[in-house]
PDB file of N, CA and C in Angstrom:
ATOM      1  N   UNK A   1       0.946  -1.140  -0.128  1.00  0.00           N
ATOM      2  CA  UNK A   1       0.102   0.099  -0.034  1.00  0.00           C
ATOM      3  C   UNK A   1       0.450   1.420  -0.049  1.00  0.00           C
ATOM      4  N   UNK A   2       0.678   2.315  -0.998  1.00  0.00           N
ATOM      5  CA  UNK A   2       1.539   3.245  -0.753  1.00  0.00           C
ATOM      6  C   UNK A   2       0.702   4.110   0.240  1.00  0.00           C
ATOM      7  N   UNK A   3       2.257   4.963   0.949  1.00  0.00           N
ATOM      8  CA  UNK A   3       1.768   5.999   1.919  1.00  0.00           C
ATOM      9  C   UNK A   3       1.764   7.464   0.863  1.00  0.00           C
ATOM     10  N   UNK A   4       0.471   8.219   0.886  1.00  0.00           N
ATOM     11  CA  UNK A   4       0.842   9.256   0.280  1.00  0.00           C
ATOM     12  C   UNK A   4       1.809  10.051   1.422  1.00  0.00           C
ATOM     13  N   UNK A   5       2.496  11.216  -0.526  1.00  0.00           N
ATOM     14  CA  UNK A   5       3.410  11.841   0.714  1.00  0.00           C
ATOM     15  C   UNK A   5       2.687  13.153   0.591  1.00  0.00           C
ATOM     16  N   UNK A   6       3.645  14.096   1.315  1.00  0.00           N
ATOM     17  CA  UNK A   6       3.413  15.235   1.903  1.00  0.00           C
ATOM     18  C   UNK A   6       4.325  15.894   1.734  1.00  0.00           C
ATOM     19  N   UNK A   7       4.649  16.720   0.101  1.00  0.00           N
ATOM     20  CA  UNK A   7       5.194  17.643   0.013  1.00  0.00           C
ATOM     21  C   UNK A   7       5.978  18.723   0.906  1.00  0.00           C
ATOM     22  N   UNK A   8       4.978  19.909   1.064  1.00  0.00           N
ATOM     23  CA  UNK A   8       4.875  20.554   2.127  1.00  0.00           C
ATOM     24  C   UNK A   8       5.848  20.170   3.576  1.00  0.00           C
ATOM     25  N   UNK A   9       5.903  19.099   3.768  1.00  0.00           N
ATOM     26  CA  UNK A   9       6.581  18.878   4.867  1.00  0.00           C
ATOM     27  C   UNK A   9       7.848  18.832   4.795  1.00  0.00           C
ATOM     28  N   UNK A  10       8.086  18.101   3.474  1.00  0.00           N
ATOM     29  CA  UNK A  10       9.620  17.874   3.407  1.00  0.00           C
ATOM     30  C   UNK A  10      10.208  19.264   2.925  1.00  0.00           C
ATOM     31  N   UNK A  11       9.139  20.287   2.412  1.00  0.00           N
ATOM     32  CA  UNK A  11       9.572  21.272   2.001  1.00  0.00           C
ATOM     33  C   UNK A  11      10.633  22.493   3.261  1.00  0.00           C
ATOM     34  N   UNK A  12       9.399  21.838   3.884  1.00  0.00           N
ATOM     35  CA  UNK A  12       9.420  22.712   5.376  1.00  0.00           C
ATOM     36  C   UNK A  12      10.576  21.760   6.320  1.00  0.00           C
ATOM     37  N   UNK A  13      10.295  21.092   6.132  1.00  0.00           N
ATOM     38  CA  UNK A  13      12.009  20.547   6.561  1.00  0.00           C
ATOM     39  C   UNK A  13      13.514  20.821   6.654  1.00  0.00           C
ATOM     40  N   UNK A  14      13.380  21.248   4.921  1.00  0.00           N
ATOM     41  CA  UNK A  14      14.780  21.555   4.044  1.00  0.00           C
ATOM     42  C   UNK A  14      14.429  22.530   4.245  1.00  0.00           C
ATOM     43  N   UNK A  15      13.655  23.573   4.607  1.00  0.00           N
ATOM     44  CA  UNK A  15      14.233  25.281   4.982  1.00  0.00           C
ATOM     45  C   UNK A  15      14.524  25.316   6.422  1.00  0.00           C
ATOM     46  N   UNK A  16      14.176  24.367   7.163  1.00  0.00           N
ATOM     47  CA  UNK A  16      13.794  24.045   8.996  1.00  0.00           C
ATOM     48  C   UNK A  16      16.515  23.990   9.031  1.00  0.00           C
ATOM     49  N   UNK A  17      16.216  23.073   8.071  1.00  0.00           N
ATOM     50  CA  UNK A  17      17.281  21.763   7.946  1.00  0.00           C
ATOM     51  C   UNK A  17      18.702  23.085   7.259  1.00  0.00           C
ATOM     52  N   UNK A  18      18.056  24.047   6.683  1.00  0.00           N
ATOM     53  CA  UNK A  18      18.949  25.146   5.746  1.00  0.00           C
ATOM     54  C   UNK A  18      19.019  26.192   7.069  1.00  0.00           C
ATOM     55  N   UNK A  19      18.178  26.278   8.006  1.00  0.00           N
ATOM     56  CA  UNK A  19      18.383  27.372   8.990  1.00  0.00           C
ATOM     57  C   UNK A  19      18.268  28.866   8.448  1.00  0.00           C
ATOM     58  N   UNK A  20      17.146  28.889   7.303  1.00  0.00           N
ATOM     59  CA  UNK A  20      16.501  29.446   6.265  1.00  0.00           C
ATOM     60  C   UNK A  20      15.340  30.106   6.874  1.00  0.00           C
ATOM     61  N   UNK A  21      15.309  31.596   7.374  1.00  0.00           N
ATOM     62  CA  UNK A  21      14.057  32.064   8.439  1.00  0.00           C
ATOM     63  C   UNK A  21      12.489  31.832   6.528  1.00  0.00           C
ATOM     64  N   UNK A  22      11.751  31.715   7.413  1.00  0.00           N
ATOM     65  CA  UNK A  22       9.902  31.607   6.617  1.00  0.00           C
ATOM     66  C   UNK A  22      10.270  33.250   5.516  1.00  0.00           C
ATOM     67  N   UNK A  23      10.433  34.399   6.280  1.00  0.00           N
ATOM     68  CA  UNK A  23      10.615  35.462   5.402  1.00  0.00           C
ATOM     69  C   UNK A  23      11.517  35.730   4.059  1.00  0.00           C
ATOM     70  N   UNK A  24      12.869  35.212   4.662  1.00  0.00           N
ATOM     71  CA  UNK A  24      14.153  35.202   3.663  1.00  0.00           C
ATOM     72  C   UNK A  24      12.975  34.314   2.873  1.00  0.00           C
ATOM     73  N   UNK A  25      12.989  32.516   2.683  1.00  0.00           N
ATOM     74  CA  UNK A  25      12.824  31.632   1.798  1.00  0.00           C
ATOM     75  C   UNK A  25      11.608  32.364   1.140  1.00  0.00           C
ATOM     76  N   UNK A  26      10.403  33.289   1.796  1.00  0.00           N
ATOM     77  CA  UNK A  26       9.224  33.548   1.228  1.00  0.00           C
ATOM     78  C   UNK A  26      10.312  35.086   0.607  1.00  0.00           C
ATOM     79  N   UNK A  27      10.943  35.676   0.814  1.00  0.00           N
ATOM     80  CA  UNK A  27      11.513  37.326  -0.364  1.00  0.00           C
ATOM     81  C   UNK A  27      11.767  36.003  -1.675  1.00  0.00           C
ATOM     82  N   UNK A  28      12.696  34.987  -1.222  1.00  0.00           N
ATOM     83  CA  UNK A  28      13.232  33.703  -2.333  1.00  0.00           C
ATOM     84  C   UNK A  28      12.032  33.645  -3.671  1.00  0.00           C
ATOM     85  N   UNK A  29      10.754  33.600  -3.033  1.00  0.00           N
ATOM     86  CA  UNK A  29       9.541  32.529  -3.721  1.00  0.00           C
ATOM     87  C   UNK A  29       9.412  34.138  -4.318  1.00  0.00           C
ATOM     88  N   UNK A  30       9.604  34.779  -3.774  1.00  0.00           N
ATOM     89  CA  UNK A  30       8.783  36.301  -3.784  1.00  0.00           C
ATOM     90  C   UNK A  30       6.963  35.960  -3.791  1.00  0.00           C
ATOM     91  N   UNK A  31       7.260  35.810  -2.948  1.00  0.00           N
ATOM     92  CA  UNK A  31       5.633  35.802  -2.046  1.00  0.00           C
ATOM     93  C   UNK A  31       5.571  35.861  -0.534  1.00  0.00           C
ATOM     94  N   UNK A  32       4.225  36.161   0.136  1.00  0.00           N
ATOM     95  CA  UNK A  32       4.539  36.489   1.646  1.00  0.00           C
ATOM     96  C   UNK A  32       4.515  35.273   2.577  1.00  0.00           C
ATOM     97  N   UNK A  33       5.021  35.645   3.593  1.00  0.00           N
ATOM     98  CA  UNK A  33       4.791  34.840   4.781  1.00  0.00           C
ATOM     99  C   UNK A  33       3.791  33.300   4.772  1.00  0.00           C
ATOM    100  N   UNK A  34       2.556  34.373   4.404  1.00  0.00           N
ATOM    101  CA  UNK A  34       1.657  33.477   4.906  1.00  0.00           C
ATOM    102  C   UNK A  34       1.283  32.308   3.132  1.00  0.00           C
ATOM    103  N   UNK A  35       1.755  32.924   2.294  1.00  0.00           N
ATOM    104  CA  UNK A  35       1.946  31.642   1.737  1.00  0.00           C
ATOM    105  C   UNK A  35       2.905  30.842   1.784  1.00  0.00           C
ATOM    106  N   UNK A  36       4.461  30.882   2.443  1.00  0.00           N
ATOM    107  CA  UNK A  36       4.797  29.722   2.533  1.00  0.00           C
ATOM    108  C   UNK A  36       4.448  29.383   3.654  1.00  0.00           C
ATOM    109  N   UNK A  37       3.706  29.570   4.577  1.00  0.00           N
ATOM    110  CA  UNK A  37       3.046  28.782   5.424  1.00  0.00           C
ATOM    111  C   UNK A  37       2.048  28.005   4.451  1.00  0.00           C
ATOM    112  N   UNK A  38       1.216  28.184   3.627  1.00  0.00           N
ATOM    113  CA  UNK A  38       0.274  27.506   3.143  1.00  0.00           C
ATOM    114  C   UNK A  38       0.547  26.303   2.357  1.00  0.00           C
ATOM    115  N   UNK A  39       2.320  26.800   1.670  1.00  0.00           N
ATOM    116  CA  UNK A  39       3.167  25.576   1.128  1.00  0.00           C
ATOM    117  C   UNK A  39       3.429  24.310   2.120  1.00  0.00           C
ATOM    118  N   UNK A  40       3.960  24.492   3.162  1.00  0.00           N
ATOM    119  CA  UNK A  40       3.856  23.893   4.033  1.00  0.00           C
ATOM    120  C   UNK A  40       2.594  22.645   4.343  1.00  0.00           C
ATOM    121  N   UNK A  41       1.862  23.590   4.436  1.00  0.00           N
ATOM    122  CA  UNK A  41       0.284  22.617   4.991  1.00  0.00           C
ATOM    123  C   UNK A  41       0.053  21.881   3.226  1.00  0.00           C
ATOM    124  N   UNK A  42       0.874  22.294   1.864  1.00  0.00           N
ATOM    125  CA  UNK A  42      -0.105  21.194   1.015  1.00  0.00           C
ATOM    126  C   UNK A  42       0.348  19.775   0.724  1.00  0.00           C
ATOM    127  N   UNK A  43      -0.090  18.979   0.611  1.00  0.00           N
ATOM    128  CA  UNK A  43      -0.059  17.666  -0.115  1.00  0.00           C
ATOM    129  C   UNK A  43       0.422  17.125  -1.369  1.00  0.00           C
ATOM    130  N   UNK A  44       0.265  18.270  -2.102  1.00  0.00           N
ATOM    131  CA  UNK A  44       0.835  18.222  -3.542  1.00  0.00           C
ATOM    132  C   UNK A  44       0.744  19.881  -3.469  1.00  0.00           C
ATOM    133  N   UNK A  45       1.627  19.954  -4.803  1.00  0.00           N
ATOM    134  CA  UNK A  45       2.203  20.949  -5.727  1.00  0.00           C
ATOM    135  C   UNK A  45       2.318  21.493  -6.823  1.00  0.00           C
ATOM    136  N   UNK A  46       2.098  22.625  -7.715  1.00  0.00           N
ATOM    137  CA  UNK A  46       2.194  22.509  -8.722  1.00  0.00           C
ATOM    138  C   UNK A  46       3.394  22.420  -9.175  1.00  0.00           C
ATOM    139  N   UNK A  47       4.393  21.735 -10.361  1.00  0.00           N
ATOM    140  CA  UNK A  47       5.391  21.331 -10.800  1.00  0.00           C
ATOM    141  C   UNK A  47       6.166  22.312 -10.945  1.00  0.00           C
ATOM    142  N   UNK A  48       5.618  23.753 -11.833  1.00  0.00           N
ATOM    143  CA  UNK A  48       6.739  24.818 -12.184  1.00  0.00           C
ATOM    144  C   UNK A  48       6.931  25.656 -10.483  1.00  0.00           C
ATOM    145  N   UNK A  49       6.194  25.468  -9.486  1.00  0.00           N
ATOM    146  CA  UNK A  49       6.286  26.234  -8.502  1.00  0.00           C
ATOM    147  C   UNK A  49       7.449  25.684  -7.329  1.00  0.00           C
ATOM    148  N   UNK A  50       7.112  23.960  -7.775  1.00  0.00           N
ATOM    149  CA  UNK A  50       7.744  23.097  -7.206  1.00  0.00           C
ATOM    150  C   UNK A  50       9.797  23.712  -7.391  1.00  0.00           C
ATOM    151  N   UNK A  51       9.339  23.675  -9.141  1.00  0.00           N
ATOM    152  CA  UNK A  51      10.721  23.951  -9.374  1.00  0.00           C
ATOM    153  C   UNK A  51      11.538  25.016  -9.269  1.00  0.00           C
ATOM    154  N   UNK A  52      11.175  26.069  -8.665  1.00  0.00           N
ATOM    155  CA  UNK A  52      11.341  27.482  -8.356  1.00  0.00           C
ATOM    156  C   UNK A  52      11.630  27.070  -7.221  1.00  0.00           C
ATOM    157  N   UNK A  53      11.091  26.413  -5.849  1.00  0.00           N
ATOM    158  CA  UNK A  53      11.798  25.715  -4.995  1.00  0.00           C
ATOM    159  C   UNK A  53      12.556  25.437  -4.849  1.00  0.00           C
ATOM    160  N   UNK A  54      12.456  24.256  -5.427  1.00  0.00           N
ATOM    161  CA  UNK A  54      14.164  23.630  -5.892  1.00  0.00           C
ATOM    162  C   UNK A  54      15.440  24.268  -5.710  1.00  0.00           C
ATOM    163  N   UNK A  55      15.070  24.690  -6.877  1.00  0.00           N
ATOM    164  CA  UNK A  55      16.315  26.023  -6.608  1.00  0.00           C
ATOM    165  C   UNK A  55      16.942  26.736  -5.983  1.00  0.00           C
ATOM    166  N   UNK A  56      15.742  27.636  -5.500  1.00  0.00           N
ATOM    167  CA  UNK A  56      15.922  28.264  -4.083  1.00  0.00           C
ATOM    168  C   UNK A  56      16.797  27.282  -2.673  1.00  0.00           C
ATOM    169  N   UNK A  57      16.109  26.353  -2.726  1.00  0.00           N
ATOM    170  CA  UNK A  57      16.703  25.549  -1.746  1.00  0.00           C
ATOM    171  C   UNK A  57      17.781  24.529  -1.962  1.00  0.00           C
ATOM    172  N   UNK A  58      18.022  24.238  -3.805  1.00  0.00           N
ATOM    173  CA  UNK A  58      19.188  23.780  -4.036  1.00  0.00           C
ATOM    174  C   UNK A  58      19.026  22.365  -3.323  1.00  0.00           C
ATOM    175  N   UNK A  59      17.823  21.973  -3.679  1.00  0.00           N
ATOM    176  CA  UNK A  59      17.710  20.486  -3.312  1.00  0.00           C
ATOM    177  C   UNK A  59      16.030  19.680  -4.499  1.00  0.00           C
ATOM    178  N   UNK A  60      16.659  18.608  -4.801  1.00  0.00           N
ATOM    179  CA  UNK A  60      15.726  18.060  -5.711  1.00  0.00           C
ATOM    180  C   UNK A  60      14.564  17.639  -5.262  1.00  0.00           C
ATOM    181  N   UNK A  61      13.389  18.015  -5.818  1.00  0.00           N
ATOM    182  CA  UNK A  61      12.040  17.479  -4.119  1.00  0.00           C
ATOM    183  C   UNK A  61      11.387  16.364  -5.562  1.00  0.00           C
ATOM    184  N   UNK A  62      11.888  17.096  -6.450  1.00  0.00           N
ATOM    185  CA  UNK A  62      11.209  15.336  -7.616  1.00  0.00           C
ATOM    186  C   UNK A  62      11.226  14.006  -7.443  1.00  0.00           C
ATOM    187  N   UNK A  63      12.958  14.267  -6.876  1.00  0.00           N
ATOM    188  CA  UNK A  63      13.036  12.590  -6.434  1.00  0.00           C
ATOM    189  C   UNK A  63      13.016  12.128  -5.399  1.00  0.00           C
ATOM    190  N   UNK A  64      11.562  12.591  -4.820  1.00  0.00           N
ATOM    191  CA  UNK A  64      10.891  12.128  -4.006  1.00  0.00           C
ATOM    192  C   UNK A  64      10.101  10.904  -4.302  1.00  0.00           C
ATOM    193  N   UNK A  65       9.329  11.782  -5.090  1.00  0.00           N
ATOM    194  CA  UNK A  65       8.094  11.470  -6.318  1.00  0.00           C
ATOM    195  C   UNK A  65       8.827  10.201  -7.013  1.00  0.00           C
ATOM    196  N   UNK A  66      10.305  10.361  -7.393  1.00  0.00           N
ATOM    197  CA  UNK A  66      10.377   9.416  -8.331  1.00  0.00           C
ATOM    198  C   UNK A  66      10.886   8.062  -7.591  1.00  0.00           C
ATOM    199  N   UNK A  67      11.543   8.404  -6.030  1.00  0.00           N
ATOM    200  CA  UNK A  67      11.517   7.231  -5.175  1.00  0.00           C
ATOM    201  C   UNK A  67      10.475   6.692  -4.879  1.00  0.00           C
ATOM    202  N   UNK A  68       9.347   7.542  -4.645  1.00  0.00           N
ATOM    203  CA  UNK A  68       8.192   6.601  -4.146  1.00  0.00           C
ATOM    204  C   UNK A  68       7.650   5.570  -5.808  1.00  0.00           C
ATOM    205  N   UNK A  69       7.152   6.114  -6.535  1.00  0.00           N
ATOM    206  CA  UNK A  69       7.500   5.394  -7.991  1.00  0.00           C
ATOM    207  C   UNK A  69       8.130   4.210  -7.830  1.00  0.00           C
ATOM    208  N   UNK A  70       9.484   4.483  -7.794  1.00  0.00           N
ATOM    209  CA  UNK A  70       9.887   2.642  -7.792  1.00  0.00           C
ATOM    210  C   UNK A  70       9.559   1.660  -6.727  1.00  0.00           C
ATOM    211  N   UNK A  71       9.599   2.741  -5.546  1.00  0.00           N
ATOM    212  CA  UNK A  71       8.727   2.040  -4.586  1.00  0.00           C
ATOM    213  C   UNK A  71       7.698   1.274  -4.787  1.00  0.00           C
ATOM    214  N   UNK A  72       6.811   1.781  -5.121  1.00  0.00           N
ATOM    215  CA  UNK A  72       5.090   1.003  -5.712  1.00  0.00           C
ATOM    216  C   UNK A  72       5.477  -0.005  -6.880  1.00  0.00           C
ATOM    217  N   UNK A  73       6.090   0.838  -7.796  1.00  0.00           N
ATOM    218  CA  UNK A  73       6.473  -0.872  -8.794  1.00  0.00           C
ATOM    219  C   UNK A  73       7.145  -1.892  -8.199  1.00  0.00           C
ATOM    220  N   UNK A  74       8.039  -1.701  -7.480  1.00  0.00           N
ATOM    221  CA  UNK A  74       8.475  -2.830  -6.625  1.00  0.00           C
ATOM    222  C   UNK A  74       7.835  -3.799  -5.727  1.00  0.00           C
ATOM    223  N   UNK A  75       6.621  -2.951  -5.466  1.00  0.00           N
ATOM    224  CA  UNK A  75       6.024  -3.709  -4.182  1.00  0.00           C
ATOM    225  C   UNK A  75       4.455  -4.844  -5.331  1.00  0.00           C
ATOM    226  N   UNK A  76       3.978  -4.075  -6.592  1.00  0.00           N
ATOM    227  CA  UNK A  76       3.756  -4.195  -7.509  1.00  0.00           C
ATOM    228  C   UNK A  76       4.246  -5.285  -7.880  1.00  0.00           C
ATOM    229  N   UNK A  77       5.320  -5.535  -8.549  1.00  0.00           N
ATOM    230  CA  UNK A  77       5.956  -6.522  -9.046  1.00  0.00           C
ATOM    231  C   UNK A  77       6.150  -7.486  -7.707  1.00  0.00           C
ATOM    232  N   UNK A  78       6.340  -7.601  -6.683  1.00  0.00           N
ATOM    233  CA  UNK A  78       6.834  -7.956  -5.550  1.00  0.00           C
ATOM    234  C   UNK A  78       5.093  -9.044  -5.397  1.00  0.00           C
ATOM    235  N   UNK A  79       4.441  -8.533  -5.462  1.00  0.00           N
ATOM    236  CA  UNK A  79       2.277  -9.322  -5.126  1.00  0.00           C
ATOM    237  C   UNK A  79       2.156  -9.836  -6.207  1.00  0.00           C
ATOM    238  N   UNK A  80       2.540  -9.662  -7.662  1.00  0.00           N
ATOM    239  CA  UNK A  80       2.492 -10.307  -8.605  1.00  0.00           C
ATOM    240  C   UNK A  80       3.273 -11.300  -8.965  1.00  0.00           C
ATOM    241  N   UNK A  81       4.517 -11.381  -8.352  1.00  0.00           N
ATOM    242  CA  UNK A  81       5.420 -12.850  -7.966  1.00  0.00           C
ATOM    243  C   UNK A  81       4.863 -13.750  -6.792  1.00  0.00           C
ATOM    244  N   UNK A  82       3.925 -13.755  -6.197  1.00  0.00           N
ATOM    245  CA  UNK A  82       3.540 -14.132  -4.886  1.00  0.00           C
ATOM    246  C   UNK A  82       2.370 -14.626  -5.603  1.00  0.00           C
ATOM    247  N   UNK A  83       1.622 -13.872  -6.299  1.00  0.00           N
ATOM    248  CA  UNK A  83       0.538 -14.404  -7.052  1.00  0.00           C
ATOM    249  C   UNK A  83       0.853 -15.847  -7.993  1.00  0.00           C
ATOM    250  N   UNK A  84       1.871 -15.455  -8.210  1.00  0.00           N
ATOM    251  CA  UNK A  84       2.334 -16.678  -9.318  1.00  0.00           C
ATOM    252  C   UNK A  84       3.020 -18.126  -8.824  1.00  0.00           C
ATOM    253  N   UNK A  85       3.620 -17.590  -7.428  1.00  0.00           N
ATOM    254  CA  UNK A  85       4.322 -18.797  -6.701  1.00  0.00           C
ATOM    255  C   UNK A  85       3.087 -19.392  -6.277  1.00  0.00           C
ATOM    256  N   UNK A  86       1.593 -18.692  -5.428  1.00  0.00           N
ATOM    257  CA  UNK A  86       0.385 -19.450  -4.706  1.00  0.00           C
ATOM    258  C   UNK A  86      -0.523 -19.648  -6.392  1.00  0.00           C
ATOM    259  N   UNK A  87       0.007 -19.941  -7.356  1.00  0.00           N
ATOM    260  CA  UNK A  87      -0.898 -20.439  -8.559  1.00  0.00           C
ATOM    261  C   UNK A  87      -0.700 -21.597  -9.074  1.00  0.00           C
ATOM    262  N   UNK A  88       1.412 -21.695  -8.682  1.00  0.00           N
ATOM    263  CA  UNK A  88       2.133 -22.361  -9.019  1.00  0.00           C
ATOM    264  C   UNK A  88       1.874 -24.098  -7.959  1.00  0.00           C
ATOM    265  N   UNK A  89       2.093 -23.485  -6.627  1.00  0.00           N
ATOM    266  CA  UNK A  89       1.529 -23.900  -5.802  1.00  0.00           C
ATOM    267  C   UNK A  89       0.073 -24.978  -5.501  1.00  0.00           C
ATOM    268  N   UNK A  90      -0.409 -23.824  -6.016  1.00  0.00           N
ATOM    269  CA  UNK A  90      -2.509 -24.617  -6.209  1.00  0.00           C
ATOM    270  C   UNK A  90      -2.246 -25.518  -7.128  1.00  0.00           C
ATOM    271  N   UNK A  91      -1.983 -25.306  -8.171  1.00  0.00           N
ATOM    272  CA  UNK A  91      -1.651 -25.838  -9.570  1.00  0.00           C
ATOM    273  C   UNK A  91      -0.753 -27.693  -9.284  1.00  0.00           C
ATOM    274  N   UNK A  92       0.682 -27.524  -8.937  1.00  0.00           N
ATOM    275  CA  UNK A  92       1.160 -28.374  -9.101  1.00  0.00           C
ATOM    276  C   UNK A  92       1.244 -28.807  -7.809  1.00  0.00           C
ATOM    277  N   UNK A  93       0.798 -28.588  -6.644  1.00  0.00           N
ATOM    278  CA  UNK A  93       0.705 -28.869  -5.506  1.00  0.00           C
ATOM    279  C   UNK A  93       2.455 -28.790  -4.784  1.00  0.00           C
TER     280      UNK A  93
END
């Protein structure tokens, strides 16, 4: 089962990790502090905005989605393999 990503949490963690104030981050993003807090609350985000955030923080947040994709593919493949193995056991004992 896939655990939904919450991109805003990842962004907030990175801002804090870099010891960047919300005001400074907002200035670099050309928005208000309230908009930054809104970003932190988001579970999804526009790709263009995420790209700008990636450049500002020098951090590729798209890789988070990539990693989740490959985990999901791996999990699906494992489930298919289990099903095939069970069918083989059921058929051939």
